[in-house]
CSV table of C-alpha atoms in Angstrom, one decimal:
chain,number,residue,atom,x,y,z
V,1,UNK,CA,89.9,132.4,120.8
V,2,UNK,CA,92.0,133.6,118.2
V,3,UNK,CA,92.5,136.6,116.4
V,4,UNK,CA,92.2,137.3,113.0
V,5,UNK,CA,93.6,140.6,111.3
V,6,UNK,CA,91.0,142.5,108.4
V,7,UNK,CA,91.2,141.6,105.5
V,8,UNK,CA,89.9,144.8,104.6
V,9,UNK,CA,88.3,145.9,101.5
V,10,UNK,CA,87.1,149.8,102.1
V,11,UNK,CA,89.9,150.7,99.5
V,12,UNK,CA,87.2,148.4,97.2
V,13,UNK,CA,83.9,150.0,99.3
V,14,UNK,CA,84.6,153.7,97.7
V,15,UNK,CA,85.8,153.3,95.3
V,16,UNK,CA,82.0,151.4,94.1
V,17,UNK,CA,80.3,153.9,96.6
V,18,UNK,CA,81.8,157.5,96.4
V,19,UNK,CA,78.7,159.7,99.1
V,20,UNK,CA,80.8,157.3,101.4
V,21,UNK,CA,84.7,158.2,99.5
V,22,UNK,CA,84.9,161.1,102.7
V,23,UNK,CA,85.0,158.6,105.3
V,24,UNK,CA,87.1,154.8,106.7
V,25,UNK,CA,86.5,153.0,109.1
V,26,UNK,CA,89.5,151.7,111.9
V,27,UNK,CA,88.8,148.8,114.2
V,28,UNK,CA,86.7,149.4,117.9
V,29,UNK,CA,86.8,153.6,116.6
V,30,UNK,CA,85.2,156.7,117.7
V,31,UNK,CA,81.9,157.2,115.0
V,32,UNK,CA,83.5,159.9,112.5
V,33,UNK,CA,82.4,162.5,109.9
V,34,UNK,CA,85.1,163.3,107.4
V,35,UNK,CA,83.9,166.5,105.3
V,36,UNK,CA,84.6,168.5,108.0
V,37,UNK,CA,86.3,169.5,111.2
V,38,UNK,CA,83.0,170.2,113.3
V,39,UNK,CA,81.2,167.9,115.4
V,40,UNK,CA,79.3,165.5,113.3
V,41,UNK,CA,75.5,166.6,113.4
V,42,UNK,CA,73.2,164.0,115.1
V,43,UNK,CA,71.2,162.1,113.5
V,44,UNK,CA,67.7,162.2,113.0
V,45,UNK,CA,67.0,158.8,111.6
V,46,UNK,CA,64.8,156.8,114.5
V,47,UNK,CA,65.4,153.9,112.4
V,48,UNK,CA,69.0,153.2,112.8
V,49,UNK,CA,68.6,154.9,115.7
V,50,UNK,CA,66.0,151.8,116.5
V,51,UNK,CA,68.0,149.2,114.9
V,52,UNK,CA,71.4,150.0,117.0
V,53,UNK,CA,69.5,150.1,121.2
V,54,UNK,CA,68.4,146.9,119.4
V,55,UNK,CA,72.3,145.2,118.7
V,56,UNK,CA,73.0,147.1,121.9
V,57,UNK,CA,70.3,144.8,124.0
V,58,UNK,CA,71.0,142.0,122.6
V,59,UNK,CA,74.5,141.8,123.8
V,60,UNK,CA,75.1,139.8,127.1
V,61,UNK,CA,78.9,140.7,128.2
V,62,UNK,CA,81.3,143.8,126.9
V,63,UNK,CA,84.3,143.1,130.1
V,64,UNK,CA,85.2,146.6,127.7
V,65,UNK,CA,82.3,148.8,128.1
V,66,UNK,CA,82.5,149.4,124.8
V,67,UNK,CA,78.4,150.0,124.0
V,68,UNK,CA,78.7,153.0,127.5
V,69,UNK,CA,78.7,155.0,124.5
V,70,UNK,CA,76.1,153.9,123.1
V,71,UNK,CA,73.1,156.2,124.6
V,72,UNK,CA,71.7,159.1,123.1
V,73,UNK,CA,70.1,160.0,119.1
V,74,UNK,CA,73.4,161.4,117.6
V,75,UNK,CA,74.0,157.7,116.7
V,76,UNK,CA,77.2,158.9,115.1
V,77,UNK,CA,79.2,159.6,118.2
V,78,UNK,CA,79.1,155.6,118.5
V,79,UNK,CA,82.1,153.9,119.5
V,80,UNK,CA,82.6,151.5,116.4
V,81,UNK,CA,80.1,153.8,113.6
V,82,UNK,CA,80.7,155.6,110.9
V,83,UNK,CA,78.6,158.0,109.3
V,84,UNK,CA,78.4,159.0,105.5
V,85,UNK,CA,76.3,160.9,103.3
V,86,UNK,CA,73.7,159.0,101.9
V,87,UNK,CA,73.5,157.2,98.5
V,88,UNK,CA,70.4,159.5,98.1
V,89,UNK,CA,68.9,161.7,99.3
V,90,UNK,CA,66.8,161.4,102.2
V,91,UNK,CA,64.7,163.6,103.3
V,92,UNK,CA,64.5,161.9,107.4
V,93,UNK,CA,68.4,162.6,107.5
V,94,UNK,CA,71.2,163.9,106.7
V,95,UNK,CA,73.6,160.9,107.8
V,96,UNK,CA,73.0,157.5,107.6
V,97,UNK,CA,75.5,154.7,109.2
V,98,UNK,CA,78.2,153.3,106.6
V,99,UNK,CA,80.2,151.2,108.6
V,100,UNK,CA,79.7,148.5,111.8
V,101,UNK,CA,83.1,147.9,112.7
V,102,UNK,CA,83.4,146.1,116.3
V,103,UNK,CA,86.4,143.6,115.2
V,104,UNK,CA,88.4,142.6,118.7
V,105,UNK,CA,85.6,144.0,120.9
V,106,UNK,CA,85.2,140.9,123.0
V,107,UNK,CA,81.8,141.3,123.2
V,108,UNK,CA,79.2,138.3,124.1
V,109,UNK,CA,75.0,138.3,122.5
V,110,UNK,CA,74.0,137.3,119.0
V,111,UNK,CA,73.2,139.2,116.3
V,112,UNK,CA,69.2,141.5,116.3
V,113,UNK,CA,67.4,140.8,113.1
V,114,UNK,CA,67.0,144.1,113.2
V,115,UNK,CA,70.4,145.3,112.3
V,116,UNK,CA,68.7,144.9,108.4
V,117,UNK,CA,67.0,148.6,109.8
V,118,UNK,CA,70.5,149.9,108.6
V,119,UNK,CA,69.8,150.3,104.9
V,120,UNK,CA,72.7,151.6,104.3
V,121,UNK,CA,75.4,149.6,105.2
V,122,UNK,CA,78.9,149.0,104.0
V,123,UNK,CA,80.8,147.2,106.0
V,124,UNK,CA,79.4,144.7,109.1
V,125,UNK,CA,83.1,144.0,111.0
V,126,UNK,CA,82.8,141.5,113.6
V,127,UNK,CA,85.6,139.6,114.3
V,128,UNK,CA,86.6,138.4,117.2
V,129,UNK,CA,84.2,138.5,119.6
V,130,UNK,CA,81.9,136.1,120.9
V,131,UNK,CA,78.6,136.3,118.9
V,132,UNK,CA,76.4,132.2,118.8
V,133,UNK,CA,73.1,131.5,117.2
V,134,UNK,CA,72.9,131.8,113.5
V,135,UNK,CA,72.8,134.6,111.1
V,136,UNK,CA,69.8,136.8,110.5
V,137,UNK,CA,68.2,136.1,107.5
V,138,UNK,CA,66.9,140.3,107.7
V,139,UNK,CA,70.7,140.6,106.3
V,140,UNK,CA,69.9,139.1,102.3
V,141,UNK,CA,68.0,143.4,103.1
V,142,UNK,CA,70.8,144.6,103.1
V,143,UNK,CA,71.5,146.1,99.5
V,144,UNK,CA,75.3,148.1,99.7
V,145,UNK,CA,76.4,145.5,102.3
V,146,UNK,CA,80.0,144.5,100.6
V,147,UNK,CA,81.9,143.6,103.7
V,148,UNK,CA,81.2,140.9,105.8
V,149,UNK,CA,83.3,140.0,108.4
V,150,UNK,CA,81.7,137.8,111.7
V,151,UNK,CA,85.0,135.7,111.4
V,152,UNK,CA,86.6,133.7,115.2
V,153,UNK,CA,83.4,133.5,116.6
V,154,UNK,CA,80.6,130.8,118.6
V,155,UNK,CA,78.5,131.2,115.4
V,156,UNK,CA,76.3,127.1,114.2
V,157,UNK,CA,74.8,125.6,112.8
V,158,UNK,CA,73.8,125.2,108.8
V,159,UNK,CA,76.0,127.7,105.9
V,160,UNK,CA,73.9,130.7,106.9
V,161,UNK,CA,71.4,131.7,103.6
V,162,UNK,CA,71.1,135.0,104.2
V,163,UNK,CA,75.1,136.0,102.4
V,164,UNK,CA,73.9,134.3,99.6
V,165,UNK,CA,71.1,136.4,98.6
V,166,UNK,CA,72.9,139.8,99.8
V,167,UNK,CA,72.9,141.6,96.6
V,168,UNK,CA,76.6,143.0,95.9
V,169,UNK,CA,79.1,141.6,99.1
V,170,UNK,CA,82.4,141.4,97.8
V,171,UNK,CA,83.5,139.9,101.0
V,172,UNK,CA,82.4,137.0,103.3
V,173,UNK,CA,84.8,136.3,106.4
V,174,UNK,CA,82.7,132.9,108.4
V,175,UNK,CA,86.3,131.0,109.2
V,176,UNK,CA,86.7,130.1,112.9
V,177,UNK,CA,82.7,129.2,113.6
V,178,UNK,CA,81.4,126.2,114.2
V,179,UNK,CA,79.1,125.7,110.9
V,180,UNK,CA,78.2,123.0,109.6
V,181,UNK,CA,76.9,120.5,107.1
V,182,UNK,CA,77.2,121.1,103.5
V,183,UNK,CA,78.6,123.4,101.3
V,184,UNK,CA,76.0,125.6,99.3
V,185,UNK,CA,76.6,125.0,95.5
V,186,UNK,CA,75.3,129.0,95.1
V,187,UNK,CA,78.2,129.9,97.2
V,188,UNK,CA,80.2,129.6,94.1
V,189,UNK,CA,78.0,131.3,91.6
V,190,UNK,CA,77.8,134.7,92.5
V,191,UNK,CA,79.4,136.9,90.2
V,192,UNK,CA,80.1,139.2,92.6
V,193,UNK,CA,82.2,137.8,95.3
V,194,UNK,CA,86.4,138.5,95.6
V,195,UNK,CA,86.7,136.6,98.8
V,196,UNK,CA,85.7,134.2,100.4
V,197,UNK,CA,87.0,132.5,103.8
V,198,UNK,CA,85.1,130.0,105.3
V,199,UNK,CA,88.6,127.6,107.0
V,200,UNK,CA,88.0,126.1,110.3
V,201,UNK,CA,84.8,125.4,110.4
V,202,UNK,CA,82.8,121.7,110.0
V,203,UNK,CA,81.3,121.8,107.0
V,204,UNK,CA,81.1,117.7,105.7
V,205,UNK,CA,79.9,117.0,102.2
V,206,UNK,CA,81.4,117.1,99.3
V,207,UNK,CA,83.4,120.2,97.8
V,208,UNK,CA,80.4,121.7,94.7
V,209,UNK,CA,81.3,121.2,91.6
V,210,UNK,CA,80.2,125.5,91.0
V,211,UNK,CA,83.5,125.8,92.6
V,212,UNK,CA,85.3,126.1,89.2
V,213,UNK,CA,82.8,128.5,88.4
V,214,UNK,CA,83.3,131.1,91.0
V,215,UNK,CA,84.2,134.5,89.3
V,216,UNK,CA,86.5,135.6,93.2
V,217,UNK,CA,90.0,135.6,93.4
V,218,UNK,CA,90.4,133.8,96.8
V,219,UNK,CA,89.2,130.8,97.8
V,220,UNK,CA,89.8,129.4,101.9
V,221,UNK,CA,88.0,126.1,103.0
V,222,UNK,CA,91.0,124.7,105.0
V,223,UNK,CA,90.4,123.3,108.2
V,224,UNK,CA,86.9,121.4,107.5
V,225,UNK,CA,86.0,118.4,106.7
V,226,UNK,CA,85.3,118.1,103.6
V,227,UNK,CA,84.7,114.2,101.3
V,228,UNK,CA,85.1,112.8,97.7
V,229,UNK,CA,87.0,114.4,95.5
V,230,UNK,CA,88.0,117.8,94.1
V,231,UNK,CA,85.8,118.8,91.0
V,232,UNK,CA,86.8,117.1,88.2
V,233,UNK,CA,86.3,120.6,85.7
V,234,UNK,CA,87.7,122.8,88.5
V,235,UNK,CA,90.2,124.7,86.5
V,236,UNK,CA,88.3,125.4,83.3
V,237,UNK,CA,86.9,128.8,85.1
V,238,UNK,CA,87.4,132.2,84.6
V,239,UNK,CA,91.3,133.4,85.3
V,240,UNK,CA,90.8,135.3,88.3
V,241,UNK,CA,91.5,133.0,91.3
V,242,UNK,CA,94.5,133.5,92.8
V,243,UNK,CA,94.3,131.6,95.5
V,244,UNK,CA,92.6,128.2,96.7
V,245,UNK,CA,93.3,126.6,99.9
V,246,UNK,CA,91.7,123.5,100.2
V,247,UNK,CA,93.7,121.2,103.8
V,248,UNK,CA,93.6,119.3,106.2
V,249,UNK,CA,90.2,117.7,105.1
V,250,UNK,CA,89.8,114.3,103.7
V,251,UNK,CA,89.5,114.5,99.9
V,252,UNK,CA,90.9,111.7,98.6
V,253,UNK,CA,90.9,110.6,94.4
V,254,UNK,CA,93.4,112.9,91.9
V,255,UNK,CA,94.2,115.8,91.6
V,256,UNK,CA,92.2,117.1,88.3
V,257,UNK,CA,94.1,117.6,84.7
V,258,UNK,CA,92.6,121.4,85.9
V,259,UNK,CA,94.2,122.9,88.3
V,260,UNK,CA,96.6,123.3,86.1
V,261,UNK,CA,94.5,125.8,84.0
V,262,UNK,CA,93.9,128.5,86.5
V,263,UNK,CA,97.5,130.1,85.4
V,264,UNK,CA,96.5,133.0,87.4
V,265,UNK,CA,97.2,131.1,90.7
V,266,UNK,CA,99.9,131.7,92.6
V,267,UNK,CA,98.6,130.0,96.6
V,268,UNK,CA,98.0,126.2,96.2
V,269,UNK,CA,97.7,124.1,99.7
V,270,UNK,CA,96.4,121.0,99.5
V,271,UNK,CA,97.7,119.2,102.3
V,272,UNK,CA,97.3,116.9,105.1
V,273,UNK,CA,94.2,115.2,102.6
V,274,UNK,CA,94.5,111.8,101.3
V,275,UNK,CA,95.0,112.7,97.6
V,276,UNK,CA,96.1,109.6,94.6
V,277,UNK,CA,98.4,109.0,92.1
V,278,UNK,CA,100.8,111.1,90.4
V,279,UNK,CA,100.4,114.3,90.2
V,280,UNK,CA,99.0,115.9,86.3
V,281,UNK,CA,101.3,117.3,84.3
V,282,UNK,CA,99.1,120.6,83.7
V,283,UNK,CA,100.7,121.5,86.7
V,284,UNK,CA,103.5,122.9,84.8
V,285,UNK,CA,101.1,126.0,83.3
V,286,UNK,CA,101.1,127.2,87.1
V,287,UNK,CA,103.3,130.3,85.7
V,288,UNK,CA,102.2,132.6,88.0
V,289,UNK,CA,103.1,130.4,91.7
V,290,UNK,CA,104.3,130.8,94.8
V,291,UNK,CA,103.6,128.2,97.3
V,292,UNK,CA,102.7,125.3,96.3
V,293,UNK,CA,101.6,122.3,98.8
V,294,UNK,CA,100.4,119.2,98.4
V,295,UNK,CA,102.4,117.8,101.4
V,296,UNK,CA,101.0,115.1,103.5
V,297,UNK,CA,99.3,113.1,100.8
V,298,UNK,CA,99.7,109.6,99.0
V,299,UNK,CA,101.1,110.9,95.5
V,300,UNK,CA,103.3,108.6,94.1
V,301,UNK,CA,105.1,108.9,90.9
V,302,UNK,CA,108.4,110.5,90.2
V,303,UNK,CA,108.3,114.1,91.0
V,304,UNK,CA,108.1,116.3,87.6
V,305,UNK,CA,111.2,118.2,86.6
V,306,UNK,CA,109.1,121.4,85.3
V,307,UNK,CA,107.5,121.6,88.7
V,308,UNK,CA,110.8,122.0,90.0
V,309,UNK,CA,111.0,124.0,86.4
V,310,UNK,CA,107.5,126.5,87.6
V,311,UNK,CA,109.8,130.1,87.5
V,312,UNK,CA,107.8,132.3,90.3
V,313,UNK,CA,107.8,129.2,93.0
V,314,UNK,CA,108.4,130.0,96.2
V,315,UNK,CA,108.1,127.2,98.7
V,316,UNK,CA,107.3,123.5,96.9
V,317,UNK,CA,106.4,121.5,99.3
V,318,UNK,CA,105.9,117.5,99.0
V,319,UNK,CA,107.0,116.2,102.3
V,320,UNK,CA,105.4,113.0,103.4
V,321,UNK,CA,104.4,111.7,99.9
V,322,UNK,CA,105.3,107.9,97.4
V,323,UNK,CA,107.1,109.7,95.7
V,324,UNK,CA,110.2,107.6,94.6
V,325,UNK,CA,112.3,110.2,92.0
V,326,UNK,CA,113.1,114.0,91.8
V,327,UNK,CA,115.2,115.1,89.0
V,328,UNK,CA,117.9,117.1,89.8
V,329,UNK,CA,116.1,120.2,88.2
V,330,UNK,CA,114.2,119.9,91.4
V,331,UNK,CA,117.1,119.9,94.3
V,332,UNK,CA,118.7,122.5,92.2
V,333,UNK,CA,116.1,124.8,93.7
V,334,UNK,CA,117.7,125.7,97.6
V,335,UNK,CA,120.4,127.5,94.7
V,336,UNK,CA,117.4,129.4,93.6
V,337,UNK,CA,116.7,130.2,97.6
V,338,UNK,CA,113.0,128.0,97.2
V,339,UNK,CA,112.1,126.7,99.9
V,340,UNK,CA,111.6,122.6,99.0
V,341,UNK,CA,110.9,120.1,101.7
V,342,UNK,CA,110.8,116.1,100.5
V,343,UNK,CA,111.0,114.3,103.1
V,344,UNK,CA,108.5,112.0,103.8
V,345,UNK,CA,108.6,109.5,101.0
V,346,UNK,CA,110.5,107.0,99.1
V,347,UNK,CA,113.3,108.8,96.9
V,348,UNK,CA,116.5,106.7,97.0
V,349,UNK,CA,119.6,108.3,97.8
V,350,UNK,CA,118.3,111.1,100.1
V,351,UNK,CA,117.4,111.9,103.8
V,352,UNK,CA,114.6,111.2,105.9
V,353,UNK,CA,112.7,109.6,103.3
V,354,UNK,CA,110.1,106.8,104.0
V,355,UNK,CA,111.3,102.9,105.8
V,356,UNK,CA,111.1,100.3,102.7
V,357,UNK,CA,108.6,98.7,104.1
V,358,UNK,CA,106.1,101.9,103.8
V,359,UNK,CA,107.3,101.7,100.7
V,360,UNK,CA,106.5,98.7,98.6
V,361,UNK,CA,103.4,100.7,96.4
V,362,UNK,CA,100.4,100.1,98.4
V,363,UNK,CA,100.4,102.4,101.3
V,364,UNK,CA,100.0,104.8,97.8
V,365,UNK,CA,96.7,102.8,96.9
V,366,UNK,CA,98.5,102.7,93.2
V,367,UNK,CA,95.4,104.3,92.1
V,368,UNK,CA,96.1,105.1,88.3
V,369,UNK,CA,94.8,108.9,87.5
V,370,UNK,CA,92.6,108.4,84.5
V,371,UNK,CA,93.4,112.2,81.6
V,372,UNK,CA,92.1,113.7,79.7
V,373,UNK,CA,94.3,112.8,76.0
V,374,UNK,CA,94.8,115.7,74.1
V,375,UNK,CA,94.8,117.6,77.1
V,376,UNK,CA,99.7,118.2,77.0
V,377,UNK,CA,101.2,121.5,78.7
V,378,UNK,CA,101.9,123.4,75.2
V,379,UNK,CA,97.9,123.8,75.6
V,380,UNK,CA,98.3,125.3,79.2
V,381,UNK,CA,95.0,127.2,79.9
V,382,UNK,CA,95.4,131.4,79.8
V,383,UNK,CA,98.6,130.3,76.8
V,384,UNK,CA,96.7,133.0,74.5
V,385,UNK,CA,95.4,135.2,76.6
V,386,UNK,CA,91.5,134.1,77.0
V,387,UNK,CA,92.2,131.4,79.8
V,388,UNK,CA,90.0,129.3,77.4
V,389,UNK,CA,92.7,127.8,75.2
V,390,UNK,CA,93.9,123.9,75.4
V,391,UNK,CA,90.6,122.9,76.9
V,392,UNK,CA,88.8,119.5,75.1
V,393,UNK,CA,86.1,120.8,73.2
V,394,UNK,CA,83.1,119.0,75.8
V,395,UNK,CA,84.4,121.2,78.7
V,396,UNK,CA,84.2,124.5,76.5
V,397,UNK,CA,80.5,124.0,75.3
V,398,UNK,CA,79.5,123.4,79.5
V,399,UNK,CA,81.7,126.9,80.2
V,400,UNK,CA,78.9,130.7,80.5
């Protein structure tokens, strides 16, 4: 099983919850109480003890004996448990469980619904284990939970609806599991979520239209079985999106004009799909783009020079499409130390291109993309600072 590096929002958690500002979690570490040098006092919160013992009982295999320390009432000394002062005064306990961090512990089992009894939990890190089954609905009761990392496990079933109800969740990582079915619209309507990682599952169906309304800065839907087209309204949104990865799905149709209006975008990966037509001129609006990967699609026409002129580019990959022309500006990318791959296209005089029979115009589908009249690069969204300039009226009135 592949090990997933922890993408931590602990700094955000600490800033949002000052009561745990003196404390920090370390992967599969021993519980720590930071405010002083004395040993942590034993927690008297019987409910949290019950929750952790229930979790331990749901484990069917612990080859590294990670949970061997989970005995006795002093739960703050348990390996992987980190305690803190509660965010509000409690009469029954001086400390509460703030973080459970059992990443890469190689535990096998299921998640007990009793995890919801850890009512002050801020982060639950269980990546790179062998948990299976479904996600308990009771997790929706964790009002202080900001970070949920269940990646690289054996979870299955439909998208876990309980995660949609966690009121203050910022970071959601479900990648490298076997979840299936459709991605719910509500996921991208959560105003708190900043990172959404669903890659390497078995999600199917179309990408919800609500994708464009997400306030997240990073969205990864790669390596699923998503079909249909990229939502046409994508890009007419809040300017916070920095990274979106949609490679290795089954997406078809054109790249929508609105993609170029996510002016804060830094990474855009649409590779290994079946996208057709020409690149939209609005791509030239992506002033902050560093990585643009549209390889292994069925795109055609000339590669616009405005794409190669993007000043922050570090890597441009357009290989294995049906582009028939490229400007001198693109050739000069190599002199800017920009990674540039255009192999497997239909560009005369270039090396490593497709055989002529594949470039007769039929392989690319011959789709001509309908573009919204008047949408010119000069009207790049965000050029005026509001992230909305350049939008046609009917998109302006529909944006909340």
